[in-house]
Amino acid sequence: MTALSRIGLLAKTGDPRAREVLARVAAALNGRGATVALEANTAADCGLTYPAFALDALAERCDLLFVVGGDGTLLAAARAAAVRGLPIAGLNAGRLGFLTDVTPDALDAGLAALLEGRGRAELRTLIAAELSRADGDRIAAGLALNDAVVQKRAAGRMIELTTRVDGRFVCTHRADGIVVATPTGSTAYALSCGGPIIHPKVDALAIVPICPHTLSDRPIVVDGGSKIVVSLAPGFAGNAQLTLDGQIGIEIVPGDSVAMWRADQRLTLLHPPGHDYFEVLRDKLHWGRGGAPER
């Protein structure tokens, strides 16, 4: 990658640790001659005196969007970055942090590598989702980096859904919902529902039932070029919703259908040199206790 000099900063608001780390990041970037600008809500929360812009405007002005927080904070910025082809990187000031992989103790080295163009760029798949009424009217559409989820809203009730892949009927599900996940999202909600971990380089999508009534209703992995349609049974009398990355919620009524497919846009995720996906899995999921075996 080429060297980067215009850096947009976005941080988790209301978090004292994120504010403290953000100040360190901004100072380190300044010290290396980078131009720094802040996302507007971040600026209001942290009190730093840098130019501030709404997220979309900030994304237009940057060479790199750098996120301080956890994966949820990065997800909020990822959609704006992806539609503009803007690379994004993150420092983990949250909890799990599969996506925000610059660590506070390696801040200076990580920032130097990114600014000098030595970061490792990785393209990540996004899902495009479109909600339509039974009469064919298109109600809403959006993008997700992790997952699109059709799920119940009322506690203690299941919903009835049908799934189709490329027009072919797959199954009728009685469950709490369905997760359609990218490889990036395979370590998020889908994983907690018993779904598989999919390496980011695999061109695939996972369809994962949430708490299905039939225990043999298992997750399935389909080709990344598939079109998946999830429909809410017309006779269902309760409330349901479509959520994108757990952050955008849209009400669904009986007879609605949600079409999902691999988006044309992809996210460029920047990692520090030496990034190893399997090491991330071992660390975050606490696999084993021993080191790597000798070759």
mmCIF file of C-alpha atoms in Angstrom:
data_model
loop_
_atom_site.group_PDB
_atom_site.id
_atom_site.type_symbol
_atom_site.label_atom_id
_atom_site.label_comp_id
_atom_site.label_asym_id
_atom_site.label_seq_id
_atom_site.Cartn_x
_atom_site.Cartn_y
_atom_site.Cartn_z
ATOM 1 C CA MET A 1 0.000 0.000 0.000
ATOM 2 C CA THR A 2 0.996 3.630 -0.420
ATOM 3 C CA ALA A 3 1.801 5.861 2.533
ATOM 4 C CA LEU A 4 -1.171 7.450 4.299
ATOM 5 C CA SER A 5 -1.285 10.996 5.697
ATOM 6 C CA ARG A 6 -4.914 12.104 6.225
ATOM 7 C CA ILE A 7 -6.341 10.139 9.121
ATOM 8 C CA GLY A 8 -9.945 10.252 10.358
ATOM 9 C CA LEU A 9 -10.490 9.179 13.960
ATOM 10 C CA LEU A 10 -13.625 7.686 15.427
ATOM 11 C CA ALA A 11 -13.942 6.369 18.986
ATOM 12 C CA LYS A 12 -16.482 4.696 21.194
ATOM 13 C CA THR A 13 -18.282 7.506 23.011
ATOM 14 C CA GLY A 14 -18.930 7.535 26.724
ATOM 15 C CA ASP A 15 -15.909 5.328 27.435
ATOM 16 C CA PRO A 16 -13.099 6.929 29.497
ATOM 17 C CA ARG A 17 -10.577 4.314 28.339
ATOM 18 C CA ALA A 18 -11.372 4.980 24.687
ATOM 19 C CA ARG A 19 -11.012 8.735 25.262
ATOM 20 C CA GLU A 20 -7.596 8.248 26.865
ATOM 21 C CA VAL A 21 -6.373 6.006 24.064
ATOM 22 C CA LEU A 22 -7.802 8.356 21.428
ATOM 23 C CA ALA A 23 -5.737 11.238 22.819
ATOM 24 C CA ARG A 24 -2.624 9.048 22.566
ATOM 25 C CA VAL A 25 -3.465 8.085 18.975
ATOM 26 C CA ALA A 26 -4.034 11.698 17.914
ATOM 27 C CA ALA A 27 -0.775 12.828 19.535
ATOM 28 C CA ALA A 28 1.166 9.988 17.918
ATOM 29 C CA LEU A 29 -0.288 10.803 14.496
ATOM 30 C CA ASN A 30 0.545 14.477 14.922
ATOM 31 C CA GLY A 31 4.066 13.568 15.892
ATOM 32 C CA ARG A 32 4.448 11.697 12.621
ATOM 33 C CA GLY A 33 3.165 14.596 10.518
ATOM 34 C CA ALA A 34 -0.274 13.198 9.746
ATOM 35 C CA THR A 35 -3.331 15.410 9.327
ATOM 36 C CA VAL A 36 -5.964 14.444 11.907
ATOM 37 C CA ALA A 37 -9.732 14.975 11.807
ATOM 38 C CA LEU A 38 -12.425 13.615 14.116
ATOM 39 C CA GLU A 39 -15.899 12.180 13.643
ATOM 40 C CA ALA A 40 -18.376 14.718 15.058
ATOM 41 C CA ASN A 41 -19.747 12.625 17.948
ATOM 42 C CA THR A 42 -16.231 11.576 18.869
ATOM 43 C CA ALA A 43 -15.124 15.225 18.960
ATOM 44 C CA ALA A 44 -18.037 16.201 21.195
ATOM 45 C CA ASP A 45 -17.228 13.376 23.592
ATOM 46 C CA CYS A 46 -13.444 13.653 23.821
ATOM 47 C CA GLY A 47 -12.896 17.428 23.860
ATOM 48 C CA LEU A 48 -9.897 17.311 21.491
ATOM 49 C CA THR A 49 -9.498 20.368 19.300
ATOM 50 C CA TYR A 50 -9.205 18.909 15.809
ATOM 51 C CA PRO A 51 -11.475 19.581 12.827
ATOM 52 C CA ALA A 52 -14.684 17.539 13.176
ATOM 53 C CA PHE A 53 -17.107 16.220 10.548
ATOM 54 C CA ALA A 54 -20.106 13.918 10.296
ATOM 55 C CA LEU A 55 -19.047 10.378 9.468
ATOM 56 C CA ASP A 56 -19.868 10.492 5.763
ATOM 57 C CA ALA A 57 -18.055 13.809 5.305
ATOM 58 C CA LEU A 58 -15.095 12.552 7.320
ATOM 59 C CA ALA A 59 -14.841 9.450 5.140
ATOM 60 C CA GLU A 60 -14.661 11.679 2.046
ATOM 61 C CA ARG A 61 -11.646 13.580 3.454
ATOM 62 C CA CYS A 62 -9.427 10.722 4.667
ATOM 63 C CA ASP A 63 -6.868 8.249 3.412
ATOM 64 C CA LEU A 64 -7.584 6.000 6.402
ATOM 65 C CA LEU A 65 -10.354 5.752 8.971
ATOM 66 C CA PHE A 66 -8.909 4.674 12.328
ATOM 67 C CA VAL A 67 -11.295 3.407 14.988
ATOM 68 C CA VAL A 68 -10.628 3.339 18.734
ATOM 69 C CA GLY A 69 -12.996 0.995 20.518
ATOM 70 C CA GLY A 70 -14.304 -2.510 19.976
ATOM 71 C CA ASP A 71 -15.720 -4.341 16.990
ATOM 72 C CA GLY A 72 -19.101 -2.633 17.425
ATOM 73 C CA THR A 73 -17.499 0.774 16.976
ATOM 74 C CA LEU A 74 -15.718 -0.417 13.839
ATOM 75 C CA LEU A 75 -18.931 -1.887 12.421
ATOM 76 C CA ALA A 76 -20.604 1.495 12.753
ATOM 77 C CA ALA A 77 -17.899 3.037 10.549
ATOM 78 C CA ALA A 78 -17.373 0.123 8.163
ATOM 79 C CA ARG A 79 -20.393 0.769 5.959
ATOM 80 C CA ALA A 80 -19.410 4.401 5.329
ATOM 81 C CA ALA A 81 -15.836 3.326 4.577
ATOM 82 C CA ALA A 82 -16.805 0.476 2.254
ATOM 83 C CA VAL A 83 -19.018 2.521 -0.061
ATOM 84 C CA ARG A 84 -16.110 4.950 -0.570
ATOM 85 C CA GLY A 85 -13.339 2.362 -0.901
ATOM 86 C CA LEU A 86 -11.718 3.835 2.208
ATOM 87 C CA PRO A 87 -9.439 1.534 4.231
ATOM 88 C CA ILE A 88 -10.181 1.140 7.916
ATOM 89 C CA ALA A 89 -8.115 -0.008 10.878
ATOM 90 C CA GLY A 90 -8.815 -0.219 14.561
ATOM 91 C CA LEU A 91 -7.294 -0.208 18.005
ATOM 92 C CA ASN A 92 -8.997 -2.498 20.487
ATOM 93 C CA ALA A 93 -10.219 -0.542 23.487
ATOM 94 C CA GLY A 94 -13.248 -2.834 23.826
ATOM 95 C CA ARG A 95 -13.642 -6.414 24.914
ATOM 96 C CA LEU A 96 -13.243 -9.189 22.328
ATOM 97 C CA GLY A 97 -11.905 -7.317 19.312
ATOM 98 C CA PHE A 98 -11.721 -9.657 16.305
ATOM 99 C CA LEU A 99 -11.526 -6.663 13.935
ATOM 100 C CA THR A 100 -9.732 -3.983 15.969
ATOM 101 C CA ASP A 101 -6.322 -5.576 16.145
ATOM 102 C CA VAL A 102 -3.828 -2.791 16.873
ATOM 103 C CA THR A 103 -3.176 -3.098 20.613
ATOM 104 C CA PRO A 104 -2.498 -0.164 22.999
ATOM 105 C CA ASP A 105 0.916 -1.549 23.956
ATOM 106 C CA ALA A 106 1.945 -1.662 20.273
ATOM 107 C CA LEU A 107 0.347 1.661 19.356
ATOM 108 C CA ASP A 108 3.428 3.526 18.084
ATOM 109 C CA ALA A 109 4.729 0.644 15.986
ATOM 110 C CA GLY A 110 1.266 -0.118 14.607
ATOM 111 C CA LEU A 111 0.565 3.471 13.591
ATOM 112 C CA ALA A 112 4.003 3.848 12.023
ATOM 113 C CA ALA A 113 3.449 0.752 9.906
ATOM 114 C CA LEU A 114 0.029 1.932 8.720
ATOM 115 C CA LEU A 115 1.218 5.458 7.866
ATOM 116 C CA GLU A 116 4.245 4.126 5.994
ATOM 117 C CA GLY A 117 2.088 1.793 3.888
ATOM 118 C CA ARG A 118 3.348 -1.383 5.568
ATOM 119 C CA GLY A 119 -0.083 -2.471 6.797
ATOM 120 C CA ARG A 120 -1.530 -5.699 5.505
ATOM 121 C CA ALA A 121 -4.663 -4.978 3.447
ATOM 122 C CA GLU A 122 -7.452 -7.537 3.487
ATOM 123 C CA LEU A 123 -10.712 -7.311 1.555
ATOM 124 C CA ARG A 124 -13.810 -8.300 3.515
ATOM 125 C CA THR A 125 -17.202 -9.259 2.082
ATOM 126 C CA LEU A 126 -20.340 -7.282 2.896
ATOM 127 C CA ILE A 127 -23.970 -8.384 2.653
ATOM 128 C CA ALA A 128 -26.546 -6.332 0.783
ATOM 129 C CA ALA A 129 -30.059 -6.765 2.179
ATOM 130 C CA GLU A 130 -33.379 -5.633 0.747
ATOM 131 C CA LEU A 131 -36.762 -5.848 2.488
ATOM 132 C CA SER A 132 -39.864 -6.198 0.316
ATOM 133 C CA ARG A 133 -43.578 -6.426 1.057
ATOM 134 C CA ALA A 134 -45.760 -9.264 -0.221
ATOM 135 C CA ASP A 135 -46.961 -7.033 -3.083
ATOM 136 C CA GLY A 136 -43.358 -6.503 -4.202
ATOM 137 C CA ASP A 137 -42.912 -2.986 -2.832
ATOM 138 C CA ARG A 138 -39.316 -2.385 -1.778
ATOM 139 C CA ILE A 139 -39.301 -1.002 1.773
ATOM 140 C CA ALA A 140 -35.658 -0.698 2.785
ATOM 141 C CA ALA A 141 -32.145 -1.733 1.873
ATOM 142 C CA GLY A 142 -28.758 -1.632 3.528
ATOM 143 C CA LEU A 143 -25.305 -3.140 3.960
ATOM 144 C CA ALA A 144 -23.792 -5.276 6.712
ATOM 145 C CA LEU A 145 -20.222 -6.345 7.368
ATOM 146 C CA ASN A 146 -21.085 -9.053 9.906
ATOM 147 C CA ASP A 147 -24.617 -10.222 9.366
ATOM 148 C CA ALA A 148 -28.215 -9.624 8.415
ATOM 149 C CA VAL A 149 -30.618 -11.110 10.949
ATOM 150 C CA VAL A 150 -34.334 -11.786 10.708
ATOM 151 C CA GLN A 151 -35.575 -12.357 14.252
ATOM 152 C CA LYS A 152 -38.555 -12.201 16.565
ATOM 153 C CA ARG A 153 -39.272 -9.137 18.665
ATOM 154 C CA ALA A 154 -41.626 -10.649 21.259
ATOM 155 C CA ALA A 155 -40.069 -12.636 24.119
ATOM 156 C CA GLY A 156 -41.047 -16.255 24.562
ATOM 157 C CA ARG A 157 -42.335 -16.793 21.007
ATOM 158 C CA MET A 158 -40.871 -18.358 17.908
ATOM 159 C CA ILE A 159 -41.421 -17.168 14.371
ATOM 160 C CA GLU A 160 -41.937 -19.203 11.214
ATOM 161 C CA LEU A 161 -39.616 -18.489 8.301
ATOM 162 C CA THR A 162 -38.833 -19.988 4.934
ATOM 163 C CA THR A 163 -35.466 -19.822 3.227
ATOM 164 C CA ARG A 164 -34.650 -20.027 -0.459
ATOM 165 C CA VAL A 165 -31.228 -20.025 -2.109
ATOM 166 C CA ASP A 166 -31.072 -18.935 -5.743
ATOM 167 C CA GLY A 167 -34.814 -19.506 -6.003
ATOM 168 C CA ARG A 168 -34.692 -23.069 -4.635
ATOM 169 C CA PHE A 169 -36.634 -23.837 -1.475
ATOM 170 C CA VAL A 170 -34.365 -24.900 1.398
ATOM 171 C CA CYS A 171 -36.430 -25.179 4.568
ATOM 172 C CA THR A 172 -39.256 -23.895 6.723
ATOM 173 C CA HIS A 173 -37.878 -22.918 10.121
ATOM 174 C CA ARG A 174 -39.639 -22.476 13.438
ATOM 175 C CA ALA A 175 -37.024 -20.623 15.441
ATOM 176 C CA ASP A 176 -36.119 -17.354 17.115
ATOM 177 C CA GLY A 177 -34.766 -16.185 13.783
ATOM 178 C CA ILE A 178 -32.145 -16.639 11.065
ATOM 179 C CA VAL A 179 -28.636 -15.185 10.799
ATOM 180 C CA VAL A 180 -27.087 -14.730 7.356
ATOM 181 C CA ALA A 181 -23.407 -14.082 8.013
ATOM 182 C CA THR A 182 -20.315 -13.172 6.035
ATOM 183 C CA PRO A 183 -16.992 -14.847 6.879
ATOM 184 C CA THR A 184 -16.250 -11.776 9.020
ATOM 185 C CA GLY A 185 -19.544 -12.256 10.842
ATOM 186 C CA SER A 186 -18.995 -15.975 11.327
ATOM 187 C CA THR A 187 -17.187 -15.183 14.601
ATOM 188 C CA ALA A 188 -20.019 -12.924 15.822
ATOM 189 C CA TYR A 189 -23.728 -13.719 16.420
ATOM 190 C CA ALA A 190 -23.614 -16.709 14.072
ATOM 191 C CA LEU A 191 -20.912 -18.348 16.192
ATOM 192 C CA SER A 192 -23.008 -18.066 19.357
ATOM 193 C CA CYS A 193 -25.828 -19.822 17.450
ATOM 194 C CA GLY A 194 -23.584 -22.783 16.636
ATOM 195 C CA GLY A 195 -22.481 -21.632 13.202
ATOM 196 C CA PRO A 196 -19.106 -22.447 11.624
ATOM 197 C CA ILE A 197 -16.031 -20.229 11.591
ATOM 198 C CA ILE A 198 -15.318 -19.264 7.975
ATOM 199 C CA HIS A 199 -11.899 -17.945 6.982
ATOM 200 C CA PRO A 200 -12.149 -14.409 5.512
ATOM 201 C CA LYS A 201 -10.677 -15.554 2.179
ATOM 202 C CA VAL A 202 -13.477 -18.096 1.639
ATOM 203 C CA ASP A 203 -16.181 -16.866 -0.745
ATOM 204 C CA ALA A 204 -19.190 -18.075 1.218
ATOM 205 C CA LEU A 205 -22.184 -17.036 3.311
ATOM 206 C CA ALA A 206 -23.572 -18.908 6.310
ATOM 207 C CA ILE A 207 -27.283 -19.403 7.034
ATOM 208 C CA VAL A 208 -27.650 -20.076 10.761
ATOM 209 C CA PRO A 209 -30.972 -20.717 12.558
ATOM 210 C CA ILE A 210 -31.332 -19.105 15.991
ATOM 211 C CA CYS A 211 -32.611 -21.604 18.597
ATOM 212 C CA PRO A 212 -34.551 -23.763 16.092
ATOM 213 C CA HIS A 213 -37.473 -25.858 17.347
ATOM 214 C CA THR A 214 -36.219 -28.805 15.282
ATOM 215 C CA LEU A 215 -32.759 -29.720 16.538
ATOM 216 C CA SER A 216 -31.748 -31.115 13.130
ATOM 217 C CA ASP A 217 -32.250 -27.642 11.614
ATOM 218 C CA ARG A 218 -28.548 -26.943 11.271
ATOM 219 C CA PRO A 219 -26.390 -24.139 9.859
ATOM 220 C CA ILE A 220 -25.520 -24.364 6.190
ATOM 221 C CA VAL A 221 -22.729 -22.695 4.203
ATOM 222 C CA VAL A 222 -23.534 -21.607 0.648
ATOM 223 C CA ASP A 223 -21.551 -20.119 -2.211
ATOM 224 C CA GLY A 224 -20.774 -16.438 -1.773
ATOM 225 C CA GLY A 225 -22.527 -15.609 -5.041
ATOM 226 C CA SER A 226 -25.849 -17.009 -3.823
ATOM 227 C CA LYS A 227 -29.004 -14.967 -3.364
ATOM 228 C CA ILE A 228 -30.709 -15.881 -0.102
ATOM 229 C CA VAL A 229 -34.335 -14.980 0.515
ATOM 230 C CA VAL A 230 -35.865 -15.290 3.987
ATOM 231 C CA SER A 231 -39.643 -14.845 4.203
ATOM 232 C CA LEU A 232 -41.863 -14.398 7.227
ATOM 233 C CA ALA A 233 -44.827 -16.797 7.109
ATOM 234 C CA PRO A 234 -48.058 -14.945 6.179
ATOM 235 C CA GLY A 235 -49.932 -16.515 9.091
ATOM 236 C CA PHE A 236 -47.482 -15.352 11.746
ATOM 237 C CA ALA A 237 -49.255 -13.011 14.156
ATOM 238 C CA GLY A 238 -46.317 -11.514 16.060
ATOM 239 C CA ASN A 239 -43.657 -8.889 15.473
ATOM 240 C CA ALA A 240 -40.295 -9.431 13.779
ATOM 241 C CA GLN A 241 -37.416 -7.285 12.602
ATOM 242 C CA LEU A 242 -34.471 -7.181 10.251
ATOM 243 C CA THR A 243 -31.217 -6.022 11.838
ATOM 244 C CA LEU A 244 -27.971 -5.222 10.039
ATOM 245 C CA ASP A 245 -24.830 -5.682 12.123
ATOM 246 C CA GLY A 246 -27.044 -5.441 15.192
ATOM 247 C CA GLN A 247 -27.233 -1.676 14.701
ATOM 248 C CA ILE A 248 -29.918 -0.974 12.104
ATOM 249 C CA GLY A 249 -33.385 -2.305 12.927
ATOM 250 C CA ILE A 250 -36.343 -2.444 10.507
ATOM 251 C CA GLU A 251 -39.777 -3.852 11.368
ATOM 252 C CA ILE A 252 -41.008 -6.857 9.372
ATOM 253 C CA VAL A 253 -44.667 -7.817 8.974
ATOM 254 C CA PRO A 254 -46.173 -11.181 7.917
ATOM 255 C CA GLY A 255 -45.633 -11.843 4.220
ATOM 256 C CA ASP A 256 -42.475 -9.731 4.021
ATOM 257 C CA SER A 257 -39.308 -11.159 2.518
ATOM 258 C CA VAL A 258 -35.666 -10.191 2.903
ATOM 259 C CA ALA A 259 -33.300 -10.814 -0.007
ATOM 260 C CA MET A 260 -29.592 -10.998 0.854
ATOM 261 C CA TRP A 261 -26.559 -11.332 -1.375
ATOM 262 C CA ARG A 262 -22.863 -10.472 -1.525
ATOM 263 C CA ALA A 263 -22.589 -6.714 -1.971
ATOM 264 C CA ASP A 264 -20.623 -5.144 -4.800
ATOM 265 C CA GLN A 265 -18.736 -3.080 -2.204
ATOM 266 C CA ARG A 266 -16.016 -4.667 -0.100
ATOM 267 C CA LEU A 267 -14.286 -3.321 2.969
ATOM 268 C CA THR A 268 -10.511 -2.875 3.014
ATOM 269 C CA LEU A 269 -9.396 -3.805 6.519
ATOM 270 C CA LEU A 270 -5.826 -2.847 7.393
ATOM 271 C CA HIS A 271 -3.850 -5.002 9.823
ATOM 272 C CA PRO A 272 -0.445 -4.330 11.348
ATOM 273 C CA PRO A 273 2.492 -6.340 9.924
ATOM 274 C CA GLY A 274 2.612 -9.896 11.199
ATOM 275 C CA HIS A 275 -1.156 -10.217 11.548
ATOM 276 C CA ASP A 276 -2.163 -13.896 11.718
ATOM 277 C CA TYR A 277 -5.869 -14.827 11.563
ATOM 278 C CA PHE A 278 -5.337 -18.127 13.326
ATOM 279 C CA GLU A 279 -3.422 -16.429 16.108
ATOM 280 C CA VAL A 280 -6.403 -14.096 16.549
ATOM 281 C CA LEU A 281 -8.716 -17.102 16.861
ATOM 282 C CA ARG A 282 -6.431 -18.784 19.387
ATOM 283 C CA ASP A 283 -6.204 -15.621 21.438
ATOM 284 C CA LYS A 284 -9.856 -14.537 21.374
ATOM 285 C CA LEU A 285 -11.373 -18.006 21.727
ATOM 286 C CA HIS A 286 -8.741 -19.293 24.182
ATOM 287 C CA TRP A 287 -7.833 -22.310 22.104
ATOM 288 C CA GLY A 288 -5.250 -24.506 23.814
ATOM 289 C CA ARG A 289 -2.624 -23.419 26.266
ATOM 290 C CA GLY A 290 0.593 -24.493 24.620
ATOM 291 C CA GLY A 291 2.642 -22.642 22.013
ATOM 292 C CA ALA A 292 3.027 -23.618 18.386
ATOM 293 C CA PRO A 293 4.797 -26.978 17.889
ATOM 294 C CA GLU A 294 8.254 -27.067 16.395
ATOM 295 C CA ARG A 295 8.342 -27.809 12.699
#
